[in-house]
Amino acid sequence: MHADLSRLTFHPERHYSAVVAQQGRVQLDADTNEQTAIQLHQARTLAADLIGPHGGPREACGFRIDYVGGKHDIDTLYIHGGRYYVDGILCDASRPAPGTPVPDDGAEEQDDPSAQPPTYWDYWDQPDGFRDPEKPGHRLPSPAQSPILVYLKVWERSVTAAEDPTLREVALGAAMPDTAARVKVVWQVLALSLTELNIEETDPSKEVVRAAFKKWADGQAAPSARLAARSERPGHADEDPCLVKPDARYRGPENQLYRVEVHAGGEAKDATFKWSRENGSVVFPVDELDGTWVQLASLGHDDKLDLDVGDHVELTDTAYASRLEPLPLLRVEELDLPGRRVRLSAEPEPSVGRLPHLQPYLRRWDHHEGPKRKGRTTSLRGGAVPVTEGEWLPLEDGVEVYFAKGGTYRTGDHWIIPARTATGSVEWPADPARRPLLQGPAGIARHFAPLTLIKGEGSPVDLRYAFGSLASSVPAADEAALAAEEQAGREERAAEADPSGGRSQTTGEAEASAEGDR
């Protein structure tokens, strides 16, 4: 997540079940966040084990799909409300009620049925889909040419006060930074044709479609890119002022959490990456765009978290953040401090940053140029650093990264690298010989579930799974239990009616006489 963190310490393979606070100790964000991650991991693992890869409650199973072919309009889908679990992650498609406003003075208070929105989502207005009918790639495939499969894509992204201003406590004042960030479940209903699943049958069975989709989804979910990180004392270290230990491999003056994130995906020859020493958490809400000039709500709280000429920034909003579509990174060319404005190297894309309700913002990245190789500096591509596999690439202050050969890169995938002044190195897994280990991305984890097969209007084939509630009425006792209970009752009543317990009078007198002789 893009948040101001010290580090991320949760690793499921360590099998920790709780974080235990100790008295008199420093409290760190990493400990609290690990406790949250442990509980979330346990809950989702349990849900996935019980439910399976995906499924919904039978009485409130969400994401029922209706296909509506456009006669004079564009094709769409109706996404009905309810709940559905994908790999243990809860997805809720229920549309929130709009509420009833207070009537104007003198007006009679009454509900207006025509003002109520539909109870379902439309394909084009789903909350985190941000589909654009003007983009041909966003439109639904035509089921008239080939049946289409409607599926659910689920992932998570971080949200800060720059994207959701209601997270900020206004009582702290505008000069104070925001507090905690949030993690949001993003669900998106999408579609693809059966030809993309390599299904040639015109009327395949549910089992064939589900098997083909699982194979496709496994390929989409499993990242193939791997990265390693290390810290190496640079050759010019002796020229630096003595701000760090002379033998330190990491030469930075402060602790940092480096983030290396894929910008443009694809094969290595096409992929690019960007990096931040602040985990990509330095953002600036945008108030207004005017050509290449961007007016910001703030220019930062100090010289470490502000903007400077030469910085590369990403102008984005919640729509592009949810669609994971890369935009060109722009360079800051000029600052207008009194007016809280910056001039960028080019005008931003016309489809981003113009709608205030999408909360546009600038995100600062800390690379200024590509790494130097063979005495020359690598030129940037679209403002980002080209991926080069099979060799160590320097970032700054001795921090280096290595991309394994043969990887395929996805926009948004990222790696987190803590750098510490106390050790003069970065924290990264290594083998006994201290060789850095190649690691897959720390995120983004993508999850998929099939919903409906559309062969034409009015003929959906439901591919969802449903489960019933475990709770039921208390069962009646079985015949053996009832018979034993009845026999015990008879014996109890007989004992109360005959205190002698069925013994004869002579036997009772003899026992009483024997008791007297004692």
CSV table of C-alpha atoms in Angstrom, one decimal, residues 3-334:
chain,number,residue,atom,x,y,z
A,3,ALA,CA,1.3,4.7,3.0
A,4,ASP,CA,3.9,6.3,5.3
A,5,LEU,CA,5.1,3.0,7.0
A,6,SER,CA,8.3,2.0,8.8
A,7,ARG,CA,8.2,-1.5,7.3
A,8,LEU,CA,5.9,-4.5,6.8
A,9,THR,CA,6.6,-7.5,9.1
A,10,PHE,CA,3.8,-10.0,8.4
A,11,HIS,CA,5.0,-13.2,6.9
A,12,PRO,CA,2.5,-16.1,7.0
A,13,GLU,CA,5.2,-18.8,6.9
A,14,ARG,CA,6.3,-17.7,10.3
A,15,HIS,CA,3.0,-18.9,11.8
A,16,TYR,CA,2.7,-16.1,14.4
A,17,SER,CA,-0.8,-16.0,15.9
A,18,ALA,CA,-0.7,-12.7,17.8
A,19,VAL,CA,1.4,-9.6,18.5
A,20,VAL,CA,2.0,-9.2,22.2
A,21,ALA,CA,2.7,-5.7,23.5
A,22,GLN,CA,5.3,-5.3,26.3
A,23,GLN,CA,5.3,-2.6,29.0
A,24,GLY,CA,7.6,0.3,28.7
A,25,ARG,CA,8.4,-0.4,25.0
A,26,VAL,CA,8.3,1.9,22.0
A,27,GLN,CA,5.1,1.3,20.0
A,28,LEU,CA,5.6,1.0,16.2
A,29,ASP,CA,3.2,1.1,13.3
A,30,ALA,CA,4.6,-2.2,12.1
A,31,ASP,CA,3.5,-4.1,15.2
A,32,THR,CA,-0.1,-2.9,15.0
A,33,ASN,CA,-0.2,-3.5,11.3
A,34,GLU,CA,1.1,-7.0,11.7
A,35,GLN,CA,-1.6,-7.8,14.3
A,36,THR,CA,-4.2,-6.6,11.8
A,37,ALA,CA,-2.6,-8.7,9.0
A,38,ILE,CA,-2.5,-11.8,11.2
A,39,GLN,CA,-6.2,-11.6,12.1
A,40,LEU,CA,-7.2,-10.9,8.4
A,41,HIS,CA,-5.1,-13.8,7.2
A,42,GLN,CA,-6.7,-16.2,9.7
A,43,ALA,CA,-10.3,-15.0,8.9
A,44,ARG,CA,-9.8,-15.2,5.2
A,45,THR,CA,-8.1,-18.6,5.3
A,46,LEU,CA,-10.9,-20.0,7.4
A,47,ALA,CA,-13.5,-18.6,5.1
A,48,ALA,CA,-11.7,-20.0,2.0
A,49,ASP,CA,-11.3,-23.4,3.6
A,50,LEU,CA,-15.0,-23.6,4.5
A,51,ILE,CA,-16.5,-22.0,1.4
A,52,GLY,CA,-14.0,-22.9,-1.3
A,53,PRO,CA,-12.4,-20.6,-3.9
A,54,HIS,CA,-15.6,-18.7,-4.2
A,55,GLY,CA,-19.2,-18.7,-3.1
A,56,GLY,CA,-22.1,-16.8,-1.6
A,57,PRO,CA,-24.8,-17.3,1.1
A,58,ARG,CA,-27.8,-19.0,-0.5
A,59,GLU,CA,-30.3,-16.5,0.8
A,60,ALA,CA,-28.2,-13.4,-0.1
A,61,CYS,CA,-25.9,-14.5,-2.9
A,62,GLY,CA,-24.6,-11.5,-4.7
A,63,PHE,CA,-23.5,-10.7,-8.2
A,64,ARG,CA,-26.4,-12.2,-10.1
A,65,ILE,CA,-25.9,-10.9,-13.7
A,66,ASP,CA,-28.4,-9.8,-16.3
A,67,TYR,CA,-27.3,-9.0,-19.8
A,68,VAL,CA,-29.1,-6.1,-21.5
A,69,GLY,CA,-28.4,-5.7,-25.2
A,70,GLY,CA,-28.4,-2.2,-26.4
A,71,LYS,CA,-30.8,-1.4,-29.3
A,72,HIS,CA,-30.3,2.3,-29.4
A,73,ASP,CA,-27.7,2.4,-26.6
A,74,ILE,CA,-24.5,0.5,-25.6
A,75,ASP,CA,-24.7,-3.1,-24.1
A,76,THR,CA,-24.6,-3.3,-20.4
A,77,LEU,CA,-24.9,-5.7,-17.4
A,78,TYR,CA,-27.1,-5.4,-14.3
A,79,ILE,CA,-25.2,-6.5,-11.2
A,80,HIS,CA,-27.6,-7.4,-8.4
A,81,GLY,CA,-26.8,-6.9,-4.8
A,82,GLY,CA,-25.7,-9.4,-2.1
A,83,ARG,CA,-22.5,-10.9,-0.8
A,84,TYR,CA,-19.9,-13.1,-2.4
A,85,TYR,CA,-16.6,-14.5,-1.1
A,86,VAL,CA,-13.6,-14.9,-3.4
A,87,ASP,CA,-10.6,-16.6,-1.8
A,88,GLY,CA,-12.1,-15.7,1.6
A,89,ILE,CA,-12.4,-12.0,0.7
A,90,LEU,CA,-15.9,-10.5,1.3
A,91,CYS,CA,-17.3,-8.6,-1.7
A,92,ASP,CA,-20.6,-6.8,-1.1
A,93,ALA,CA,-22.6,-5.7,-4.2
A,94,SER,CA,-25.4,-4.1,-2.2
A,95,ARG,CA,-26.2,-0.6,-3.3
A,96,PRO,CA,-26.3,1.9,-0.4
A,97,ALA,CA,-29.6,3.7,0.2
A,98,PRO,CA,-29.4,7.4,-0.8
A,99,GLY,CA,-31.2,8.7,2.3
A,100,THR,CA,-34.1,11.1,2.6
A,101,PRO,CA,-33.2,14.8,2.7
A,102,VAL,CA,-34.9,17.4,4.9
A,103,PRO,CA,-37.7,19.1,2.9
A,104,ASP,CA,-37.6,22.7,2.0
A,105,ASP,CA,-39.5,25.2,4.2
A,106,GLY,CA,-43.2,24.8,3.8
A,107,ALA,CA,-42.9,21.6,1.8
A,108,GLU,CA,-44.6,18.4,2.9
A,109,GLU,CA,-42.2,15.6,3.9
A,110,GLN,CA,-42.6,12.6,1.6
A,111,ASP,CA,-40.6,10.1,-0.3
A,112,ASP,CA,-40.2,10.5,-4.0
A,113,PRO,CA,-40.1,7.0,-5.6
A,114,SER,CA,-38.8,8.4,-8.9
A,115,ALA,CA,-35.7,9.8,-7.1
A,116,GLN,CA,-34.7,6.4,-5.8
A,117,PRO,CA,-31.8,4.8,-7.7
A,118,PRO,CA,-32.1,1.1,-8.9
A,119,THR,CA,-31.3,-1.6,-6.4
A,120,TYR,CA,-28.6,-3.0,-8.8
A,121,TRP,CA,-25.4,-1.7,-10.2
A,122,ASP,CA,-24.9,-1.0,-13.9
A,123,TYR,CA,-21.8,-2.3,-15.7
A,124,TRP,CA,-20.9,1.4,-16.4
A,125,ASP,CA,-21.5,2.7,-12.9
A,126,GLN,CA,-20.2,-0.1,-10.7
A,127,PRO,CA,-18.4,1.6,-7.8
A,128,ASP,CA,-14.8,0.7,-8.6
A,129,GLY,CA,-15.0,-0.3,-12.2
A,130,PHE,CA,-14.8,3.1,-13.8
A,131,ARG,CA,-15.6,1.7,-17.3
A,132,ASP,CA,-15.5,4.3,-20.0
A,133,PRO,CA,-18.0,3.8,-22.9
A,134,GLU,CA,-15.8,6.1,-25.1
A,135,LYS,CA,-12.9,3.5,-24.9
A,136,PRO,CA,-13.5,0.5,-27.2
A,137,GLY,CA,-11.4,-1.7,-24.9
A,138,HIS,CA,-13.9,-1.1,-22.1
A,139,ARG,CA,-17.0,-2.2,-23.9
A,140,LEU,CA,-18.5,-5.6,-23.5
A,141,PRO,CA,-17.8,-8.2,-26.1
A,142,SER,CA,-20.8,-9.1,-28.3
A,143,PRO,CA,-22.4,-12.5,-27.3
A,144,ALA,CA,-23.8,-12.6,-30.9
A,145,GLN,CA,-20.4,-13.3,-32.2
A,146,SER,CA,-19.2,-15.6,-29.3
A,147,PRO,CA,-20.5,-16.4,-25.9
A,148,ILE,CA,-19.0,-14.2,-23.2
A,149,LEU,CA,-18.0,-15.0,-19.7
A,150,VAL,CA,-18.7,-12.4,-17.0
A,151,TYR,CA,-16.3,-12.7,-14.1
A,152,LEU,CA,-15.3,-11.0,-10.9
A,153,LYS,CA,-11.9,-9.5,-10.3
A,154,VAL,CA,-11.0,-8.7,-6.7
A,155,TRP,CA,-7.9,-6.9,-5.3
A,156,GLU,CA,-7.1,-4.4,-2.6
A,157,ARG,CA,-5.6,-0.9,-2.6
A,158,SER,CA,-4.7,1.7,0.0
A,159,VAL,CA,-6.7,4.9,0.4
A,160,THR,CA,-5.4,8.0,2.2
A,161,ALA,CA,-6.9,11.3,3.0
A,162,ALA,CA,-5.8,12.6,-0.4
A,163,GLU,CA,-8.4,10.3,-2.0
A,164,ASP,CA,-11.0,10.3,0.7
A,165,PRO,CA,-10.9,13.7,2.6
A,166,THR,CA,-13.5,12.3,5.1
A,167,LEU,CA,-10.6,10.3,6.7
A,168,ARG,CA,-9.0,13.5,7.9
A,169,GLU,CA,-9.9,14.8,11.4
A,170,VAL,CA,-10.6,18.5,10.7
A,171,ALA,CA,-10.2,19.2,14.5
A,172,LEU,CA,-6.4,18.6,14.0
A,173,GLY,CA,-6.2,21.5,11.6
A,174,ALA,CA,-5.1,21.8,8.0
A,175,ALA,CA,-1.4,22.1,8.9
A,176,MET,CA,-1.3,18.7,10.6
A,177,PRO,CA,-0.7,15.6,8.5
A,178,ASP,CA,-3.3,12.9,8.1
A,179,THR,CA,-3.5,10.0,10.4
A,180,ALA,CA,-4.2,6.4,9.5
A,181,ALA,CA,-4.8,5.1,6.0
A,182,ARG,CA,-7.3,2.5,4.9
A,183,VAL,CA,-7.2,-0.7,2.7
A,184,LYS,CA,-10.2,-1.0,0.4
A,185,VAL,CA,-11.5,-4.2,-1.3
A,186,VAL,CA,-11.9,-3.4,-5.0
A,187,TRP,CA,-14.3,-5.6,-6.9
A,188,GLN,CA,-14.8,-5.2,-10.7
A,189,VAL,CA,-17.3,-7.1,-12.9
A,190,LEU,CA,-15.6,-7.6,-16.3
A,191,ALA,CA,-16.1,-9.8,-19.3
A,192,LEU,CA,-14.2,-11.8,-21.9
A,193,SER,CA,-15.1,-14.0,-24.9
A,194,LEU,CA,-14.8,-17.8,-24.8
A,195,THR,CA,-12.2,-17.6,-27.5
A,196,GLU,CA,-9.9,-15.9,-25.0
A,197,LEU,CA,-10.3,-19.0,-22.8
A,198,ASN,CA,-9.4,-21.2,-25.8
A,199,ILE,CA,-12.9,-22.7,-25.8
A,200,GLU,CA,-14.1,-23.5,-29.3
A,201,GLU,CA,-17.4,-25.2,-28.4
A,202,THR,CA,-20.5,-23.2,-29.1
A,203,ASP,CA,-22.4,-24.7,-26.2
A,204,PRO,CA,-19.9,-25.7,-23.5
A,205,SER,CA,-21.0,-27.2,-20.2
A,206,LYS,CA,-20.5,-25.4,-16.9
A,207,GLU,CA,-17.7,-27.7,-16.0
A,208,VAL,CA,-15.7,-27.0,-19.2
A,209,VAL,CA,-16.1,-23.2,-18.7
A,210,ARG,CA,-15.1,-23.3,-15.1
A,211,ALA,CA,-12.0,-25.4,-15.8
A,212,ALA,CA,-10.9,-23.1,-18.6
A,213,PHE,CA,-11.5,-20.0,-16.6
A,214,LYS,CA,-9.5,-21.4,-13.6
A,215,LYS,CA,-6.6,-22.0,-15.9
A,216,TRP,CA,-6.8,-18.5,-17.3
A,217,ALA,CA,-7.2,-16.9,-13.9
A,218,ASP,CA,-4.3,-18.8,-12.4
A,219,GLY,CA,-2.1,-17.3,-15.2
A,220,GLN,CA,-3.5,-13.9,-14.4
A,221,ALA,CA,-3.0,-14.2,-10.7
A,222,ALA,CA,0.4,-15.7,-10.5
A,223,PRO,CA,3.2,-13.1,-11.0
A,224,SER,CA,6.3,-14.2,-12.8
A,225,ALA,CA,8.5,-11.2,-12.1
A,226,ARG,CA,11.1,-11.6,-9.3
A,227,LEU,CA,13.4,-9.1,-7.8
A,228,ALA,CA,16.3,-9.0,-5.3
A,229,ALA,CA,17.8,-6.1,-3.4
A,230,ARG,CA,21.0,-5.4,-1.7
A,231,SER,CA,23.2,-2.5,-0.4
A,232,GLU,CA,26.7,-2.0,-1.8
A,233,ARG,CA,29.2,0.6,-0.7
A,234,PRO,CA,29.5,2.8,-3.8
A,235,GLY,CA,32.8,3.7,-5.3
A,236,HIS,CA,32.4,7.4,-4.4
A,237,ALA,CA,31.6,6.7,-0.7
A,238,ASP,CA,35.0,8.2,0.4
A,239,GLU,CA,34.0,11.5,-1.2
A,240,ASP,CA,30.8,11.8,1.0
A,241,PRO,CA,30.8,13.8,4.2
A,242,CYS,CA,31.1,11.7,7.3
A,243,LEU,CA,27.4,11.6,8.1
A,244,VAL,CA,27.3,7.8,8.2
A,245,LYS,CA,29.7,5.0,9.3
A,246,PRO,CA,32.7,4.7,6.9
A,247,ASP,CA,32.0,1.0,6.2
A,248,ALA,CA,28.2,1.4,5.8
A,249,ARG,CA,26.9,-0.1,2.5
A,250,TYR,CA,23.7,1.9,2.8
A,251,ARG,CA,24.8,5.5,2.7
A,252,GLY,CA,21.6,7.3,3.3
A,253,PRO,CA,21.4,9.6,6.4
A,254,GLU,CA,17.9,8.4,7.4
A,255,ASN,CA,15.9,5.2,7.7
A,256,GLN,CA,13.8,4.7,4.6
A,257,LEU,CA,11.3,2.3,3.1
A,258,TYR,CA,12.0,2.0,-0.6
A,259,ARG,CA,9.3,1.0,-2.9
A,260,VAL,CA,10.0,-0.3,-6.4
A,261,GLU,CA,6.8,-0.5,-8.4
A,262,VAL,CA,6.1,-1.6,-12.0
A,263,HIS,CA,4.8,1.3,-14.0
A,264,ALA,CA,4.2,0.0,-17.5
A,265,GLY,CA,3.7,-3.8,-17.7
A,266,GLY,CA,4.5,-6.4,-20.2
A,267,GLU,CA,7.7,-8.2,-21.2
A,268,ALA,CA,11.0,-6.8,-20.0
A,269,LYS,CA,11.7,-4.9,-23.2
A,270,ASP,CA,8.5,-2.9,-22.8
A,271,ALA,CA,8.2,-2.7,-19.0
A,272,THR,CA,9.3,0.2,-16.8
A,273,PHE,CA,9.5,0.9,-13.1
A,274,LYS,CA,9.6,3.8,-10.7
A,275,TRP,CA,10.8,4.0,-7.1
A,276,SER,CA,10.2,6.0,-4.0
A,277,ARG,CA,12.2,6.3,-0.8
A,278,GLU,CA,8.9,7.0,1.1
A,279,ASN,CA,6.9,4.0,-0.1
A,280,GLY,CA,5.1,6.2,-2.6
A,281,SER,CA,3.3,8.0,0.2
A,282,VAL,CA,4.1,11.6,-0.7
A,283,VAL,CA,1.0,12.9,-2.4
A,284,PHE,CA,-0.5,16.3,-3.1
A,285,PRO,CA,-4.3,16.8,-3.6
A,286,VAL,CA,-5.1,18.8,-6.8
A,287,ASP,CA,-7.4,21.8,-6.6
A,288,GLU,CA,-7.3,22.9,-10.2
A,289,LEU,CA,-5.7,22.2,-13.6
A,290,ASP,CA,-4.8,24.9,-16.1
A,291,GLY,CA,-2.8,23.6,-19.0
A,292,THR,CA,0.6,22.5,-17.6
A,293,TRP,CA,0.0,24.4,-14.3
A,294,VAL,CA,-1.4,22.4,-11.4
A,295,GLN,CA,-2.7,24.2,-8.3
A,296,LEU,CA,-2.3,22.1,-5.2
A,297,ALA,CA,-4.0,22.1,-1.8
A,298,SER,CA,-0.6,22.0,-0.2
A,299,LEU,CA,3.1,21.9,-1.2
A,300,GLY,CA,4.1,19.6,1.6
A,301,HIS,CA,4.8,19.8,5.3
A,302,ASP,CA,8.6,20.1,5.2
A,303,ASP,CA,11.6,19.9,2.8
A,304,LYS,CA,11.6,16.1,2.9
A,305,LEU,CA,8.0,15.8,1.9
A,306,ASP,CA,7.6,18.6,-0.6
A,307,LEU,CA,8.1,19.1,-4.3
A,308,ASP,CA,11.2,20.4,-6.0
A,309,VAL,CA,12.2,21.2,-9.6
A,310,GLY,CA,13.2,18.0,-11.3
A,311,ASP,CA,10.9,15.7,-9.4
A,312,HIS,CA,8.9,13.2,-11.4
A,313,VAL,CA,5.2,13.1,-10.4
A,314,GLU,CA,2.2,11.0,-11.4
A,315,LEU,CA,-1.1,12.9,-11.9
A,316,THR,CA,-3.8,10.4,-11.2
A,317,ASP,CA,-7.2,10.0,-9.5
A,318,THR,CA,-9.3,7.2,-8.0
A,319,ALA,CA,-10.5,6.0,-11.5
A,320,TYR,CA,-7.0,5.4,-12.8
A,321,ALA,CA,-5.8,4.0,-9.5
A,322,SER,CA,-8.6,1.5,-9.6
A,323,ARG,CA,-8.1,0.6,-13.3
A,324,LEU,CA,-4.3,0.1,-12.9
A,325,GLU,CA,-3.6,1.9,-16.1
A,326,PRO,CA,-0.2,3.7,-16.3
A,327,LEU,CA,0.0,7.3,-17.3
A,328,PRO,CA,3.2,9.2,-18.3
A,329,LEU,CA,5.2,10.5,-15.4
A,330,LEU,CA,5.7,14.2,-15.7
A,331,ARG,CA,8.6,16.4,-14.5
A,332,VAL,CA,8.2,19.4,-12.3
A,333,GLU,CA,9.6,22.4,-14.2
A,334,GLU,CA,8.7,25.4,-12.1
